[in-house]
Coordinates of C-alpha atoms in Angstrom, one line a residue:
M1216 CA 18.2 31.1 22.0
T1217 CA 19.2 28.8 24.9
P1218 CA 22.5 26.8 24.1
P1219 CA 21.9 23.1 23.7
P1220 CA 23.0 20.8 26.9
F1221 CA 25.9 19.4 24.8
S1222 CA 27.4 22.9 24.2
K1223 CA 27.2 23.7 27.8
K1224 CA 28.9 20.6 28.9
R1225 CA 31.6 21.1 26.4
S1226 CA 32.2 24.6 27.7
Q1227 CA 32.3 23.4 31.4
L1228 CA 34.8 20.7 30.2
R1229 CA 37.0 23.2 28.7
K1230 CA 37.1 25.4 31.7
F1231 CA 38.0 22.4 33.8
L1232 CA 40.8 21.5 31.4
Y1233 CA 42.3 24.9 31.4
A1234 CA 42.1 25.0 35.3
A1235 CA 43.7 21.7 35.5
A1236 CA 46.5 22.7 33.1
A1237 CA 47.1 25.8 35.1
A1238 CA 47.2 23.9 38.4
I1239 CA 49.8 21.5 36.8
L1240 CA 51.9 24.3 35.6
L1241 CA 52.1 26.1 38.8
G1242 CA 52.8 23.0 40.7
S1243 CA 55.7 22.2 38.4
L1244 CA 57.0 25.7 38.6
L1245 CA 56.7 25.6 42.3
A1246 CA 58.4 22.0 42.6
S1247 CA 61.2 23.3 40.4
Y1248 CA 61.8 26.3 42.5
M1249 CA 61.7 24.3 45.7
H1250 CA 64.4 22.0 44.3
W1251 CA 66.4 24.8 43.1
E1252 CA 66.4 26.7 46.6
A1253 CA 67.1 23.5 48.4
N1254 CA 70.3 23.1 46.5
H1255 CA 71.7 26.6 46.9
L1256 CA 73.7 26.7 50.1
E1257 CA 74.1 30.0 52.0
F1258 CA 77.1 30.9 54.1
N1259 CA 75.8 33.1 57.1
E1260 CA 77.7 34.8 59.8
N1261 CA 76.0 35.1 63.2
A1262 CA 77.2 37.1 66.1
A1263 CA 76.3 35.5 69.4
P1264 CA 74.5 37.7 71.9
A1265 CA 76.7 39.7 74.2
G1266 CA 77.7 37.9 77.2
C1267 CA 76.6 34.5 76.4
M1268 CA 80.0 32.9 76.6
P1269 CA 82.3 34.8 79.3
G1270 CA 86.0 34.5 78.6
L1271 CA 85.6 33.2 75.0
S1272 CA 85.3 36.6 73.1
G1273 CA 86.6 36.3 69.5
L1274 CA 85.8 32.4 69.2
R1275 CA 84.8 31.5 65.8
I1276 CA 82.7 28.2 65.3
L1277 CA 81.6 26.9 62.1
V1278 CA 78.4 25.1 62.3
L1279 CA 76.8 22.4 60.1
S1280 CA 74.0 20.0 60.3
D1281 CA 71.5 17.7 58.6
I1282 CA 73.4 16.8 55.5
H1283 CA 70.8 14.2 54.7
T1284 CA 72.7 12.3 52.1
N1285 CA 73.5 15.5 50.0
L1286 CA 77.2 15.1 48.9
P1287 CA 77.1 18.1 46.5
L1288 CA 76.1 20.6 49.2
L1289 CA 78.6 19.0 51.7
E1290 CA 81.4 19.6 49.0
Q1291 CA 80.2 23.2 48.8
A1292 CA 80.2 23.5 52.7
A1293 CA 83.8 22.2 52.9
T1294 CA 84.9 24.9 50.4
M1295 CA 83.2 27.5 52.4
A1296 CA 84.8 26.2 55.5
E1297 CA 88.2 26.4 53.8
Q1298 CA 87.7 30.1 53.1
A1299 CA 86.1 30.8 56.4
R1300 CA 89.1 29.7 58.5
P1301 CA 87.3 29.1 61.9
D1302 CA 88.7 28.1 65.2
M1303 CA 86.6 24.9 65.4
I1304 CA 84.0 23.1 63.5
V1305 CA 81.0 21.3 64.8
F1306 CA 78.6 18.7 62.9
L1307 CA 75.3 18.4 64.5
G1308 CA 74.0 15.2 63.2
D1309 CA 72.0 13.7 60.4
L1310 CA 74.7 12.6 58.0
Y1311 CA 72.4 10.5 56.0
T1312 CA 68.7 10.0 55.7
D1313 CA 67.9 6.7 57.1
F1314 CA 65.5 5.5 54.6
L1315 CA 67.8 6.1 51.8
R1316 CA 70.3 3.6 50.4
V1317 CA 73.9 4.5 51.7
T1318 CA 76.5 4.4 49.0
H1319 CA 80.0 6.0 48.5
A1320 CA 81.0 6.3 52.0
G1321 CA 84.5 7.0 51.0
D1322 CA 83.2 10.3 49.2
Y1323 CA 81.8 11.5 52.6
I1324 CA 84.9 10.7 54.4
A1325 CA 86.9 12.7 52.0
Q1326 CA 84.7 15.6 52.4
M1327 CA 84.8 15.3 56.3
K1328 CA 88.7 15.2 56.1
R1329 CA 88.7 18.5 54.2
L1330 CA 86.5 20.0 57.0
S1331 CA 88.7 18.4 59.8
S1332 CA 92.0 19.8 58.1
V1333 CA 90.7 23.4 58.5
A1334 CA 90.1 23.2 62.3
P1335 CA 89.6 20.9 65.2
A1336 CA 86.2 19.1 64.4
Y1337 CA 83.6 17.6 66.6
A1338 CA 80.2 15.9 66.1
C1339 CA 77.3 14.6 67.7
L1340 CA 74.6 12.2 66.3
G1341 CA 71.1 12.9 65.0
N1342 CA 67.9 10.9 64.9
H1343 CA 68.5 9.6 61.3
D1344 CA 72.0 8.6 62.2
M1345 CA 71.0 6.0 64.8
A1346 CA 69.7 3.5 62.1
L1347 CA 73.0 3.7 60.5
A1348 CA 75.4 4.5 63.6
D1349 CA 78.3 2.1 62.7
N1350 CA 78.4 3.6 59.2
V1351 CA 78.1 7.3 60.4
E1352 CA 80.6 6.7 63.1
R1353 CA 83.0 5.3 60.7
V1354 CA 82.8 8.3 58.3
L1355 CA 83.1 10.7 61.2
K1356 CA 86.1 9.0 62.7
E1357 CA 88.1 8.4 59.5
G1358 CA 87.0 11.9 58.5
G1359 CA 89.0 13.4 61.4
F1360 CA 85.9 14.2 63.6
T1361 CA 85.7 13.6 67.5
L1362 CA 82.4 12.0 67.9
L1363 CA 80.9 13.1 71.3
R1364 CA 78.0 10.8 72.2
N1365 CA 77.0 11.6 75.9
S1366 CA 80.5 12.6 76.4
A1367 CA 82.7 15.8 76.8
A1368 CA 85.9 17.3 75.6
F1369 CA 87.8 20.1 77.1
V1370 CA 88.9 22.4 74.2
S1371 CA 91.6 25.1 74.1
I1372 CA 91.9 27.7 71.4
P1373 CA 95.5 28.6 70.5
R1374 CA 94.6 31.8 68.7
L1375 CA 92.8 33.1 71.9
G1376 CA 95.9 32.2 74.3
N1377 CA 94.7 28.6 74.9
V1378 CA 91.6 29.8 76.6
E1379 CA 89.8 26.6 77.6
F1380 CA 86.0 25.5 77.7
K1381 CA 84.0 22.4 78.0
L1382 CA 82.4 20.9 74.8
V1383 CA 79.5 18.4 75.6
G1384 CA 77.9 16.3 72.9
L1385 CA 74.6 14.7 73.6
G1386 CA 73.0 11.6 71.9
D1387 CA 69.7 12.1 70.1
L1388 CA 66.5 13.0 72.3
R1389 CA 64.0 11.6 69.9
E1390 CA 65.7 8.2 69.7
G1391 CA 66.1 7.8 73.4
D1392 CA 70.0 8.1 73.3
F1393 CA 70.0 11.5 75.4
F1394 CA 72.1 11.1 78.8
P1395 CA 73.4 14.3 80.0
D1396 CA 74.2 12.6 83.4
R1397 CA 77.1 10.9 81.8
C1398 CA 78.9 14.0 80.7
M1399 CA 77.5 17.0 82.6
S1400 CA 77.9 17.9 86.3
P1401 CA 74.8 19.1 88.3
R1402 CA 74.6 22.7 88.4
E1403 CA 75.4 23.2 92.1
L1404 CA 78.7 21.3 91.9
E1405 CA 80.0 23.8 89.3
E1406 CA 79.0 27.1 91.0
N1407 CA 82.3 27.7 92.3
S1408 CA 84.2 26.8 89.0
P1409 CA 82.0 28.0 86.1
M1410 CA 84.0 26.9 83.2
P1411 CA 82.1 28.0 80.0
T1412 CA 80.3 25.1 78.5
I1413 CA 78.9 24.7 75.0
V1414 CA 76.4 21.8 74.4
L1415 CA 76.0 20.0 71.0
S1416 CA 72.4 18.6 70.8
H1417 CA 70.8 17.6 67.4
N1418 CA 67.4 18.4 68.7
P1419 CA 67.0 21.9 70.3
K1420 CA 64.1 20.4 72.6
G1421 CA 67.1 18.8 74.6
R1422 CA 67.3 22.1 76.4
E1423 CA 64.2 21.4 78.2
L1424 CA 65.9 18.4 80.2
L1425 CA 69.0 20.4 81.2
G1426 CA 67.5 22.4 83.9
N1427 CA 69.8 20.7 86.6
Y1428 CA 73.0 21.1 84.6
R1429 CA 75.2 24.2 84.0
W1430 CA 75.9 25.3 80.4
D1431 CA 75.9 28.6 78.4
L1432 CA 75.2 27.9 74.8
M1433 CA 73.4 25.0 73.0
L1434 CA 74.1 24.4 69.3
S1435 CA 71.5 22.4 67.4
G1436 CA 69.9 21.5 64.0
H1437 CA 67.1 18.9 63.3
T1438 CA 64.4 21.6 62.4
H1439 CA 65.6 22.5 58.8
G1440 CA 64.5 25.9 59.8
G1441 CA 61.0 24.6 59.2
Q1442 CA 61.9 23.9 55.4
I1443 CA 58.8 25.5 54.1
K1444 CA 58.0 29.1 55.3
L1445 CA 54.9 30.7 53.7
P1446 CA 54.7 34.5 53.5
F1447 CA 52.6 36.2 56.1
F1448 CA 52.7 32.9 58.5
S1449 CA 55.1 33.2 61.5
T1450 CA 55.3 29.3 61.9
P1451 CA 56.9 27.3 59.2
L1452 CA 54.9 24.6 57.6
L1453 CA 56.9 21.8 58.6
A1454 CA 57.5 22.9 62.2
S1455 CA 57.1 19.6 64.3
E1456 CA 57.1 18.5 68.0
G1457 CA 55.8 21.9 69.1
E1458 CA 59.3 23.4 68.5
T1459 CA 59.2 27.2 68.8
M1460 CA 63.1 27.5 68.0
H1461 CA 63.4 27.2 64.1
S1462 CA 66.5 29.0 63.3
G1463 CA 68.9 31.5 64.8
F1464 CA 69.6 32.6 68.3
H1465 CA 67.0 32.1 71.1
P1466 CA 67.2 33.0 74.7
Y1467 CA 66.3 30.2 77.1
E1468 CA 66.4 31.1 80.8
D1469 CA 69.9 32.5 81.5
K1470 CA 71.4 30.8 78.4
Q1471 CA 71.3 30.7 74.6
V1472 CA 70.2 28.3 71.9
F1473 CA 71.3 28.5 68.3
V1474 CA 69.5 26.4 65.6
T1475 CA 71.0 26.1 62.2
R1476 CA 68.6 25.4 59.1
G1477 CA 71.1 22.9 58.0
I1478 CA 72.4 21.6 54.7
G1479 CA 69.9 19.0 53.5
Y1480 CA 66.2 18.5 53.3
I1481 CA 63.5 15.8 53.1
G1482 CA 60.8 15.8 50.7
P1483 CA 60.1 18.0 47.7
G1484 CA 62.7 20.8 48.6
R1485 CA 62.7 24.2 50.5
F1486 CA 60.6 27.4 50.1
N1487 CA 61.6 30.7 51.6
C1488 CA 64.0 28.7 53.9
P1489 CA 67.5 28.0 52.1
P1490 CA 70.1 25.6 53.4
E1491 CA 73.0 27.1 55.4
I1492 CA 76.2 26.8 57.2
N1493 CA 76.9 29.2 59.9
L1494 CA 80.1 30.8 61.2
I1495 CA 79.1 31.9 64.8
T1496 CA 81.5 34.6 66.5
I1497 CA 81.3 35.1 70.1
P1498 CA 81.6 38.8 71.0

């Protein structure tokens, strides 16, 4: 006997409701996991490739970036830094997220002071910082960080016998504040005096505009590591601007670029791409 039309419609509706309920449950579980992962900070130690910074063997650099208005993770990062005891600390930009309301700047200053009390601390600005530059610069300055905005500093490390190197901090490429000519010398002028040079550039694509300048190692953030990395896919879901350097060390011509996944995030969270701070050791 053929079921009445009403019975068939009711059966189809039941299947649809079951499928919708399952999709909602899976979506809720996924969103909960992504939020959980995004708020579990990793401390990762990374050895630089051999020979990338001649004369600086043993240098320990703590790298943090992309806080994105996440004070609890910044507090965790400060605690990790106190335990790691690096030779220097660098912050690579995006303290805040520019479309979020900024409050409690004093709490961020307090955590920056914790960091700068561990070791000499330097910073450059990111694209999100530019809309709030005065506030960000105040937090960095009162927090004990030296802001390098298209400027350079000469750094010596007492633990390594006061070996000296040049530290360059560039403005943000995406926001049109990237002026290497203000702080870097043309390659041909430094051929006879190749002082080791580290470049801080929030956006790793800045490397493509530094062909006429001498440098050895670039430290960058901005990518969030892709933030969402699906299994069996080599390219992260949120990779943007055609960037191929998502995280870790990458060779570039005769130099090296290191990209950190950063501390904070934008959107629903992270998947298979947890936040991190990094302790880089020069071999």
